[in-house]
PDB file of C-alpha atoms in Angstrom:
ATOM      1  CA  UNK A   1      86.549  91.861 106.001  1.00 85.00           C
ATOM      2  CA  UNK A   2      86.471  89.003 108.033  1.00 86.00           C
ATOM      3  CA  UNK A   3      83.493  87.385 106.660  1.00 89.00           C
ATOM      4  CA  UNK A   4      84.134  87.784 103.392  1.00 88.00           C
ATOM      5  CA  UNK A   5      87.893  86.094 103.361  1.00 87.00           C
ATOM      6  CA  UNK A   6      86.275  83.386 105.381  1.00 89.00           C
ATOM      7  CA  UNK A   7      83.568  82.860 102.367  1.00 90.00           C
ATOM      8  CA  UNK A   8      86.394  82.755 100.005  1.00 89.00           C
ATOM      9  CA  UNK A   9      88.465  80.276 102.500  1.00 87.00           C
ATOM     10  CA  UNK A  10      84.955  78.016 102.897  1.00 89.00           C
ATOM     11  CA  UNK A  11      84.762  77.716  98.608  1.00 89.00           C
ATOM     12  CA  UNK A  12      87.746  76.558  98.177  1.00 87.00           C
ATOM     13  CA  UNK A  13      88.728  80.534  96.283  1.00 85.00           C
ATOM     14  CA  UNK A  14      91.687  82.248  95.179  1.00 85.00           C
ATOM     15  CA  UNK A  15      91.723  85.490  97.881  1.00 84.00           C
ATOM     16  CA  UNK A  16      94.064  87.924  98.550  1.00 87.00           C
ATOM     17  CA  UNK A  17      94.788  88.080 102.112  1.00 82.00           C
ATOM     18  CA  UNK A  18      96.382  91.093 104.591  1.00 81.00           C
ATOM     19  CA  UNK A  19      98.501  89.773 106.505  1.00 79.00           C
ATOM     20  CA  UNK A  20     100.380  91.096 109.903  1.00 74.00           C
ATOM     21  CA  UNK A  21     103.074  88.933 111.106  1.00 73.00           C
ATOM     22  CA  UNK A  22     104.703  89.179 114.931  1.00 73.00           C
ATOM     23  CA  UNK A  23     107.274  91.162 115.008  1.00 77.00           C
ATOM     24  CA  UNK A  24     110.700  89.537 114.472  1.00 79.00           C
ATOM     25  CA  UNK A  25     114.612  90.165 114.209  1.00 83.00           C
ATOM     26  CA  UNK A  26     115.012  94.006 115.227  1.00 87.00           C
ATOM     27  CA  UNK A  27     111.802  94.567 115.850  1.00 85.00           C
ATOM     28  CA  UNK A  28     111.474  92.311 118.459  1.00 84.00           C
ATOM     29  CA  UNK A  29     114.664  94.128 119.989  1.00 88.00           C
ATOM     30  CA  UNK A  30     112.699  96.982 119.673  1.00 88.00           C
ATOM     31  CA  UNK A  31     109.371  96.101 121.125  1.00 87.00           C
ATOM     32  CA  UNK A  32     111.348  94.283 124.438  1.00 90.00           C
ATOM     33  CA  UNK A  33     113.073  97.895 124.703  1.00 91.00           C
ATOM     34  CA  UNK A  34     109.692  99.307 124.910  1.00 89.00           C
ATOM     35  CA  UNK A  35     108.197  97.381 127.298  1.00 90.00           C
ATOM     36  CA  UNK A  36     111.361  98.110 129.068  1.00 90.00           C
ATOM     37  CA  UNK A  37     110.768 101.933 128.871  1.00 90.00           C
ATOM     38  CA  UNK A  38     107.337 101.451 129.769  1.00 89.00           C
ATOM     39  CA  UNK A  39     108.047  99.149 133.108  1.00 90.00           C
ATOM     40  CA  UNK A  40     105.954  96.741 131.966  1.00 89.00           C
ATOM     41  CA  UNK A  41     106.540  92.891 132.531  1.00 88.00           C
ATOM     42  CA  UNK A  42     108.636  91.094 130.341  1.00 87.00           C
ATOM     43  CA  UNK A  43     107.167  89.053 126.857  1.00 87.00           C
ATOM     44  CA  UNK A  44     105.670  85.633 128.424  1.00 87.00           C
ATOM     45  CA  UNK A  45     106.796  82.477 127.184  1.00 86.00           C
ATOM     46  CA  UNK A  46     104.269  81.997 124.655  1.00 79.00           C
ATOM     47  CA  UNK A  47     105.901  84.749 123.134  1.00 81.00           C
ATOM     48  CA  UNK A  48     103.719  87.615 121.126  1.00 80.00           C
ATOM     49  CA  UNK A  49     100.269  87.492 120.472  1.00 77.00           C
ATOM     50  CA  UNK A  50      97.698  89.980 120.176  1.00 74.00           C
ATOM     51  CA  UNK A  51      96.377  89.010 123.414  1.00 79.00           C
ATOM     52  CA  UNK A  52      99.532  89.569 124.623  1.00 82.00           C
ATOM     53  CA  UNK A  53     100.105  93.002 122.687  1.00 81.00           C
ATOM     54  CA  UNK A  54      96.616  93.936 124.222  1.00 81.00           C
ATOM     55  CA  UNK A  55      97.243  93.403 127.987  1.00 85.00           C
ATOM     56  CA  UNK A  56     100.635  95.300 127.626  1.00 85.00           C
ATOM     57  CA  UNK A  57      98.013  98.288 125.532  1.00 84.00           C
ATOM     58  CA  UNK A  58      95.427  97.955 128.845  1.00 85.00           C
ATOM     59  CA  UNK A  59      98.607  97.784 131.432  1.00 87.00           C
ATOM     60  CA  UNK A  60      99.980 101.578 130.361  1.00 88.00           C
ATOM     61  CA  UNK A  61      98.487 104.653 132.328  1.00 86.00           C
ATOM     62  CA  UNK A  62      95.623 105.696 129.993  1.00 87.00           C
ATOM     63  CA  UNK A  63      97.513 109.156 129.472  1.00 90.00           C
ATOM     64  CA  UNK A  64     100.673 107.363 128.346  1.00 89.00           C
ATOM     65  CA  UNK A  65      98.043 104.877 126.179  1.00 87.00           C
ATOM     66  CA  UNK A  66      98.023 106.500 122.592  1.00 89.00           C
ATOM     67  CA  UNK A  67     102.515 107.404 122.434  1.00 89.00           C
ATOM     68  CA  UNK A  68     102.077 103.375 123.945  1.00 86.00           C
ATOM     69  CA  UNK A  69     100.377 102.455 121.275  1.00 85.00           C
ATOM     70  CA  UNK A  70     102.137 104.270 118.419  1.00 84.00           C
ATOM     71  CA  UNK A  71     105.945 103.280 119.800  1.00 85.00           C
ATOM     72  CA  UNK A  72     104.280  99.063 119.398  1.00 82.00           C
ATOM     73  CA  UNK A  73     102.869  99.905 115.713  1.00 79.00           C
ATOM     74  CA  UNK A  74     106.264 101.192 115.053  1.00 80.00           C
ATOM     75  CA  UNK A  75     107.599  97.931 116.537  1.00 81.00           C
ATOM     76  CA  UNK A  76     105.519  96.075 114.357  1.00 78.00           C
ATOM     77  CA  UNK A  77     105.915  93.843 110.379  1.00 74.00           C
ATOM     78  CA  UNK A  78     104.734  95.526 107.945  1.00 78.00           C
ATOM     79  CA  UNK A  79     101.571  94.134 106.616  1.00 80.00           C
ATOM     80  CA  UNK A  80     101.582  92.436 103.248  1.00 85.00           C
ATOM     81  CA  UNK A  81      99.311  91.370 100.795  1.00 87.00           C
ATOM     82  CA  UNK A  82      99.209  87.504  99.741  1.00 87.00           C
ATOM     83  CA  UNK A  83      97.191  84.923  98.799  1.00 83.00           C
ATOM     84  CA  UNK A  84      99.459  81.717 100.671  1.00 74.00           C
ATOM     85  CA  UNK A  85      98.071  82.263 104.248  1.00 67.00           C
ATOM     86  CA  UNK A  86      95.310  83.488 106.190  1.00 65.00           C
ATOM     87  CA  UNK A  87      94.704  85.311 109.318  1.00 69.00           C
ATOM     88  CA  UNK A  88      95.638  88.900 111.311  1.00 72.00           C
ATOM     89  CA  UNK A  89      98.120  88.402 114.040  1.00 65.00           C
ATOM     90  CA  UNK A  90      96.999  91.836 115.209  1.00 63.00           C
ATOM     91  CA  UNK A  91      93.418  91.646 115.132  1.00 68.00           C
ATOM     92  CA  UNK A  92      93.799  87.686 116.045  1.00 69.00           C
ATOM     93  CA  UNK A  93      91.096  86.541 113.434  1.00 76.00           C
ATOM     94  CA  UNK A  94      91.456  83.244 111.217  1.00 80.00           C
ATOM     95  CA  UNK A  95      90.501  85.086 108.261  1.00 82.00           C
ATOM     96  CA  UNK A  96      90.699  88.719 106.828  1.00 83.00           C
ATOM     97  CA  UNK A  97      91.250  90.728 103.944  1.00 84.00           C
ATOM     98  CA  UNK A  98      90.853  94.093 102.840  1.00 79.00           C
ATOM     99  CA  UNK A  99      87.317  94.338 101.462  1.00 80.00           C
ATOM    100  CA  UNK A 100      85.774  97.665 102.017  1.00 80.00           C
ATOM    101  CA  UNK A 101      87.894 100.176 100.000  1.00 77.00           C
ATOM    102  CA  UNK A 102      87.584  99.191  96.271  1.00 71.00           C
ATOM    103  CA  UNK A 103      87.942 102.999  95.257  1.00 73.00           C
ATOM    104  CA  UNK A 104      90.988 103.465  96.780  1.00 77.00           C
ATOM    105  CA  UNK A 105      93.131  99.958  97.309  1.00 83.00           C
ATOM    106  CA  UNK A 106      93.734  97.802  94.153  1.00 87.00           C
ATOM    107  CA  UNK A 107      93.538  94.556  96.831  1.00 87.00           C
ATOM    108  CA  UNK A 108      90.176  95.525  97.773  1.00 88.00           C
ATOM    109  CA  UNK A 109      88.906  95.506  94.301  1.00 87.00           C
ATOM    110  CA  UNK A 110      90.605  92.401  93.564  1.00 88.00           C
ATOM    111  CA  UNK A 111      88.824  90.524  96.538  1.00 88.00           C
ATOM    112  CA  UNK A 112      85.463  92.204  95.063  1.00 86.00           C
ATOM    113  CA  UNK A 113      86.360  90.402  91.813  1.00 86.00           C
ATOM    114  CA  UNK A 114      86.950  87.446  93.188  1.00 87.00           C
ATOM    115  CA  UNK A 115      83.835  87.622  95.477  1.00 86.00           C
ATOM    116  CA  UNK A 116      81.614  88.350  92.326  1.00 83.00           C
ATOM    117  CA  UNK A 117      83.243  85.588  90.519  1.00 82.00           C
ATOM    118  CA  UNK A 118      82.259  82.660  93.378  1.00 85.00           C
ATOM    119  CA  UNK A 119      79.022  84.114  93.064  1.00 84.00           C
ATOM    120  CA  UNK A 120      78.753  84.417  89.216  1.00 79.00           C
ATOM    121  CA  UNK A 121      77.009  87.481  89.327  1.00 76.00           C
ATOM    122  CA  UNK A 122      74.954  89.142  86.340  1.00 73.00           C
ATOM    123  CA  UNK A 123      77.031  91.268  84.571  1.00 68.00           C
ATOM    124  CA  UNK A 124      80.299  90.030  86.428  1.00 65.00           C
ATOM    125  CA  UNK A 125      81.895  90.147  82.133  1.00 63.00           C
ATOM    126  CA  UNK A 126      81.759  93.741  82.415  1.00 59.00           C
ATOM    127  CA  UNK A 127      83.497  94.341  85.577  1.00 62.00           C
ATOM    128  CA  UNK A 128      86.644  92.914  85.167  1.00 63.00           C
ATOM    129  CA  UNK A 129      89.033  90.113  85.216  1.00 74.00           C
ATOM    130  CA  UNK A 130      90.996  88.341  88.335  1.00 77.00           C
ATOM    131  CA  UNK A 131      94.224  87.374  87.868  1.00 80.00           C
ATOM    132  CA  UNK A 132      94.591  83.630  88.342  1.00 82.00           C
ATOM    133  CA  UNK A 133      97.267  81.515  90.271  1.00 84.00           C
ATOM    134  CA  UNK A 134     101.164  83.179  89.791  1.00 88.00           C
ATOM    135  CA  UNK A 135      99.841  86.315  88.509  1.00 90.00           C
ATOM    136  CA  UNK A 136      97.511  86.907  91.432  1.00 89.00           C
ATOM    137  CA  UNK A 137     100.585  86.115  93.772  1.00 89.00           C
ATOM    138  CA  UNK A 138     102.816  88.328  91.445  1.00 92.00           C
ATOM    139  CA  UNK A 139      99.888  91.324  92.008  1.00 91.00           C
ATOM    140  CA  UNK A 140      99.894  90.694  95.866  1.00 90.00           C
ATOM    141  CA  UNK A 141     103.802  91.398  95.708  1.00 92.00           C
ATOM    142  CA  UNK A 142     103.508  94.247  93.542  1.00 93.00           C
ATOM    143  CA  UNK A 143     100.535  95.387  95.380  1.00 91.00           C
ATOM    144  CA  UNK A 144     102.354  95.402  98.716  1.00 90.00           C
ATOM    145  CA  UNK A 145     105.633  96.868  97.304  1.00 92.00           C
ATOM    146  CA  UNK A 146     103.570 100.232  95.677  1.00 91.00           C
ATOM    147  CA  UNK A 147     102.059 100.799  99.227  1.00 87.00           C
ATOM    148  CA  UNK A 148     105.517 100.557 100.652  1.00 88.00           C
ATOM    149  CA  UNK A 149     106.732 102.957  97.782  1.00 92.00           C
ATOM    150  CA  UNK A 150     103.454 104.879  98.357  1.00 90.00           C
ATOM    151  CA  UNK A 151     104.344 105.119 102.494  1.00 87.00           C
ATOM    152  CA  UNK A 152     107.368 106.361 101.737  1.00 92.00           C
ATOM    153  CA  UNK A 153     106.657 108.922  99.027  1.00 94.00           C
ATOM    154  CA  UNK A 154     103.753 110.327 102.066  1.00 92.00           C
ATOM    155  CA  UNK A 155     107.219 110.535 104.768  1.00 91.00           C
ATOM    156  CA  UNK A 156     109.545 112.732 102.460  1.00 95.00           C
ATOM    157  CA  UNK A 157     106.483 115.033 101.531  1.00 95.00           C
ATOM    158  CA  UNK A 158     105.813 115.189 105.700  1.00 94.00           C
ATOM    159  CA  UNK A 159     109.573 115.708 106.392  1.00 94.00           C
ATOM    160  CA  UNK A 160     109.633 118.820 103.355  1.00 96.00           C
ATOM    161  CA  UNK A 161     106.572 120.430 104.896  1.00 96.00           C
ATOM    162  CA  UNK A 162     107.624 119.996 108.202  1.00 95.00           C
ATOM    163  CA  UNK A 163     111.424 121.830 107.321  1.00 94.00           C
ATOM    164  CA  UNK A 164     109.580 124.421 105.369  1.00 94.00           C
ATOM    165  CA  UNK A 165     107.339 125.228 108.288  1.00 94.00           C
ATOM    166  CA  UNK A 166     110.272 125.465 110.721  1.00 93.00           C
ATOM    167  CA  UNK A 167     112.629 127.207 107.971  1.00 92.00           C
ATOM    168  CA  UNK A 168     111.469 130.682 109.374  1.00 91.00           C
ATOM    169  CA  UNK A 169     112.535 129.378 112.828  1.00 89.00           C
ATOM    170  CA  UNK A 170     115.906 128.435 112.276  1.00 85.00           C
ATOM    171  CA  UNK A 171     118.515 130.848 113.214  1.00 82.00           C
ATOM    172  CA  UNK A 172     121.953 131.285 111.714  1.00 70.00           C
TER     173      UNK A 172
END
């Protein structure tokens, strides 16, 4: 992932980038209220990194580590797909982008495409086309919005199961 958005960055390419910004507005709120609850020592003035999010991840008891650790995702942007910047806040790396799951994300193909385009490959004609300039932008927002959609659809299925299992439980 990383060293394939960096080969796209190093050309001069179109990519389409994942991107994981600090957490802002509310979910800043909500992160300091965590490391609250967890006793831990206030954000430092640098405010968040990922070096930052890590120490707090290595400073919880190890039995505490994985709720830890699911309460900060929770705390944290929502990733997004776009071809303006670069870089992982949460992984701290320059570059990345989803690469390794053409089959299943339309992004991944996409950076394939492009990928097999710097690289002219035989047969490239037959694989298909990249969307160039505002329509690649326009698929990173559409992109981004269906997994949102696609998130959500998953949580209402989980919260039906979950009151069907429990229906039997309920008493009136």
């Amino acid at each position: 992932n990383y060293a394939v958005d960096k080969e796209l960055a190093n050309a001069g390419s179109p990519f389409v980038a994942r991107l994981h910004h600090n957490p802002e507005g509310q979910k800043l709120v909500k992160l300091k209220a965590l490391i609250v609850e967890y006793g831990l020592r206030p954000i430092p003035k640098g405010g968040v990194t990922p070096e930052v999010l890590e120490n707090y991840v290595l400073a919880v008891a190890k039995e505490k580590r994985d709720a830890f650790k699911d309460a900060l995702l929770a705390t944290s942007e929502k990733a997004v797909y776009s071809c303006e910047e670069r870089g992982h806040a949460g992984l701290a790396l320059p570059y990345y982008a989803h690469f390794t799951s053409p089959i299943r994300r339309y992004a991944d193909l996409l950076v394939h495409r492009l990928l097999y385009t710097l690289h002219k490959f035989p047969g490239w004609e037959t694989i298909g086309i990249v969307p160039e300039g505002a329509k690649l932008i326009e698929a990173c927002a559409h992109i981004s919005e269906s997994e949102k959609t696609a998130q959500k659809a998953c949580r209402t299925v989980d919260d039906q199961l979950t009151a069907c299992f429990y229906k039997p439980q309920v008493k009136n």
